[in-house]
PDB file of C-alpha atoms in Angstrom:
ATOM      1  CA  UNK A   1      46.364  20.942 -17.520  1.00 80.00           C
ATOM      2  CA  UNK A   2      46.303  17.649 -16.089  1.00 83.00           C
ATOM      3  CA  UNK A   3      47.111  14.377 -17.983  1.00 83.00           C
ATOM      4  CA  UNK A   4      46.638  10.866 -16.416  1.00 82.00           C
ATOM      5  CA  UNK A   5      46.191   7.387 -17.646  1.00 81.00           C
ATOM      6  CA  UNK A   6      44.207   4.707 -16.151  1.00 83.00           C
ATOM      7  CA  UNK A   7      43.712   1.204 -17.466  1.00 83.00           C
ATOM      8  CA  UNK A   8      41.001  -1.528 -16.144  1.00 87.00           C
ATOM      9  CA  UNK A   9      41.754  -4.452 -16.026  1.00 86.00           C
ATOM     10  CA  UNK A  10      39.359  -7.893 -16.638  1.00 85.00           C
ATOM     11  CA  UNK A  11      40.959 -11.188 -15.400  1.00 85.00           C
ATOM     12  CA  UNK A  12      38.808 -13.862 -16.735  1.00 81.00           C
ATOM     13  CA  UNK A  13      39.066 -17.818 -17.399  1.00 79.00           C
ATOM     14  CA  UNK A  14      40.328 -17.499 -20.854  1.00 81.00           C
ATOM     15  CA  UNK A  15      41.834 -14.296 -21.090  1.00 84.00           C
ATOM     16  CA  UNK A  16      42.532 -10.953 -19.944  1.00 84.00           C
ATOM     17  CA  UNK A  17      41.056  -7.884 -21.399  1.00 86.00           C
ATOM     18  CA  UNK A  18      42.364  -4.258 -20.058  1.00 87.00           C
ATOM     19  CA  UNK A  19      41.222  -0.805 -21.429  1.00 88.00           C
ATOM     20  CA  UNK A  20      43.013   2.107 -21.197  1.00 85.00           C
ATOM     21  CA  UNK A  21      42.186   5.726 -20.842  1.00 85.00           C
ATOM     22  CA  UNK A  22      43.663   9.057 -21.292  1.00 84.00           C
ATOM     23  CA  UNK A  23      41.996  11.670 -18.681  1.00 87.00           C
ATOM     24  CA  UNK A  24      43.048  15.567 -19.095  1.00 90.00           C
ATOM     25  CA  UNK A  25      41.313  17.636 -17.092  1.00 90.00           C
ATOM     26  CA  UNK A  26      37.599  16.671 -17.136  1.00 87.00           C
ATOM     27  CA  UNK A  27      37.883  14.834 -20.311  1.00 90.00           C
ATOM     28  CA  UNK A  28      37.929  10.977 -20.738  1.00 89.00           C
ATOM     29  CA  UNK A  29      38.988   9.189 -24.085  1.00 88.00           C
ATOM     30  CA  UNK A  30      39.493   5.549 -24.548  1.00 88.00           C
ATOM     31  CA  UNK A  31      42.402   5.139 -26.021  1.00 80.00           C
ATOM     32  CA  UNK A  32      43.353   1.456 -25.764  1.00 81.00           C
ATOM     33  CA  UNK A  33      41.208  -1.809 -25.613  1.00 84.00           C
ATOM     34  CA  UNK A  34      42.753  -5.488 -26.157  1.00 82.00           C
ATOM     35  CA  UNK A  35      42.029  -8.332 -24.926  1.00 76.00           C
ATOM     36  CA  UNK A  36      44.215 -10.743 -26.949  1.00 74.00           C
ATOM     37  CA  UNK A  37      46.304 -11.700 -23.867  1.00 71.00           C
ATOM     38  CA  UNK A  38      45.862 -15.064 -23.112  1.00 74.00           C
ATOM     39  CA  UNK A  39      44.728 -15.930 -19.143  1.00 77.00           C
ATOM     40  CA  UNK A  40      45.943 -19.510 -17.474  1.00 78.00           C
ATOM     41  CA  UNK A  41      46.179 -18.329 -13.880  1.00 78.00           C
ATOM     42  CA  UNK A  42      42.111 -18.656 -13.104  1.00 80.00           C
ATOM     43  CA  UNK A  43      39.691 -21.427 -12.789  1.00 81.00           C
ATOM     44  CA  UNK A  44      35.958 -20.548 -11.717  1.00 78.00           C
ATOM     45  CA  UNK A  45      37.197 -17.053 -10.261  1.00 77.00           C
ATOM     46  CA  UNK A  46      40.158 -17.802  -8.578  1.00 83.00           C
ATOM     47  CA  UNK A  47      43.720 -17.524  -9.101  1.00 86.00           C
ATOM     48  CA  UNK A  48      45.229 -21.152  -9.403  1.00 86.00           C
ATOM     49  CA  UNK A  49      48.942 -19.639 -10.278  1.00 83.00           C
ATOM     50  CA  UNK A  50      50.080 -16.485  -8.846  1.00 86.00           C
ATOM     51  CA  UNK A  51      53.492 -16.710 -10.540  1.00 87.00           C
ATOM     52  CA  UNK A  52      51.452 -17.364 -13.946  1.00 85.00           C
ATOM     53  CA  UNK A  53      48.951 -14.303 -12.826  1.00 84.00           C
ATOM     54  CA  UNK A  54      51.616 -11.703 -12.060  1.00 86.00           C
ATOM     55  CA  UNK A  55      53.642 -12.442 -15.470  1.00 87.00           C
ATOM     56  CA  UNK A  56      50.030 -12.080 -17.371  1.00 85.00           C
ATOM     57  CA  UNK A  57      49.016  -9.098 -15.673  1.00 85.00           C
ATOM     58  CA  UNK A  58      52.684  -7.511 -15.963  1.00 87.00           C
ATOM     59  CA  UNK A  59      52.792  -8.602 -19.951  1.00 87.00           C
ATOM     60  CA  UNK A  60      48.680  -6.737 -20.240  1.00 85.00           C
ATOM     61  CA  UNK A  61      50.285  -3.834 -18.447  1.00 85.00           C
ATOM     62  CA  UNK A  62      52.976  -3.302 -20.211  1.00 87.00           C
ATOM     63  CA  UNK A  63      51.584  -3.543 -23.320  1.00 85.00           C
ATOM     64  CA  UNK A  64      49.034  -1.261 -22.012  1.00 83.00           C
ATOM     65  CA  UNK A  65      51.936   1.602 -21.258  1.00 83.00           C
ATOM     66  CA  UNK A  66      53.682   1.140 -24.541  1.00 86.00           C
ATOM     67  CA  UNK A  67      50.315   1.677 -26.819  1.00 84.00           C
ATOM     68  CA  UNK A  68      49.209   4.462 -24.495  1.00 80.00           C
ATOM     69  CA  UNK A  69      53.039   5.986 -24.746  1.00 81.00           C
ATOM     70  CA  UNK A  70      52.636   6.938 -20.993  1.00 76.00           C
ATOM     71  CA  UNK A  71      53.159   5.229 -17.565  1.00 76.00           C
ATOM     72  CA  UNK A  72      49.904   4.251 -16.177  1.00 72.00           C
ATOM     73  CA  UNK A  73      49.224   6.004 -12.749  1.00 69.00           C
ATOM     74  CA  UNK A  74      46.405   4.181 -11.585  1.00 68.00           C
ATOM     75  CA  UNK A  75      44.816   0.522 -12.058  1.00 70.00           C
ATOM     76  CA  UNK A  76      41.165  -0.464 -11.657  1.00 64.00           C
TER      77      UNK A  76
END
């Protein structure tokens, strides 16, 4: 049996949203969806801070790991 998780992530204006999913086998179940983080690294679809944008998209992914309880393998 094989168990994965992959999370997508959505950087937007005002904030970033990432789902996560558990994959075992053939199966797919979305087991994580927020998108309460807060985004101040992007203005009209580009990164304005890439200090700011690697904290943000460090704090959505770990978040992301500790409410799936698993180390994401893969990001989208």
């Amino acid at each position: 049996m094989s168990e994965r998780h992959i999370i997508a992530i959505d950087m937007g204006a005002d904030k970033i949203s990432v789902c996560g999913a558990l994959i075992v086998d053939d199966d797919i179940t979305i087991d994580y969806f927020d998108c309460e983080n807060t985004s101040t690294c992007i203005t009209r679809s580009t990164v304005v801070n890439e200090g700011n944008a690697v904290k943000e998209l460090r704090s959505a992914i770990e978040k992301a790991q500790s409410a799936l309880g698993g180390t994401v393998s893969q990001i989208m």
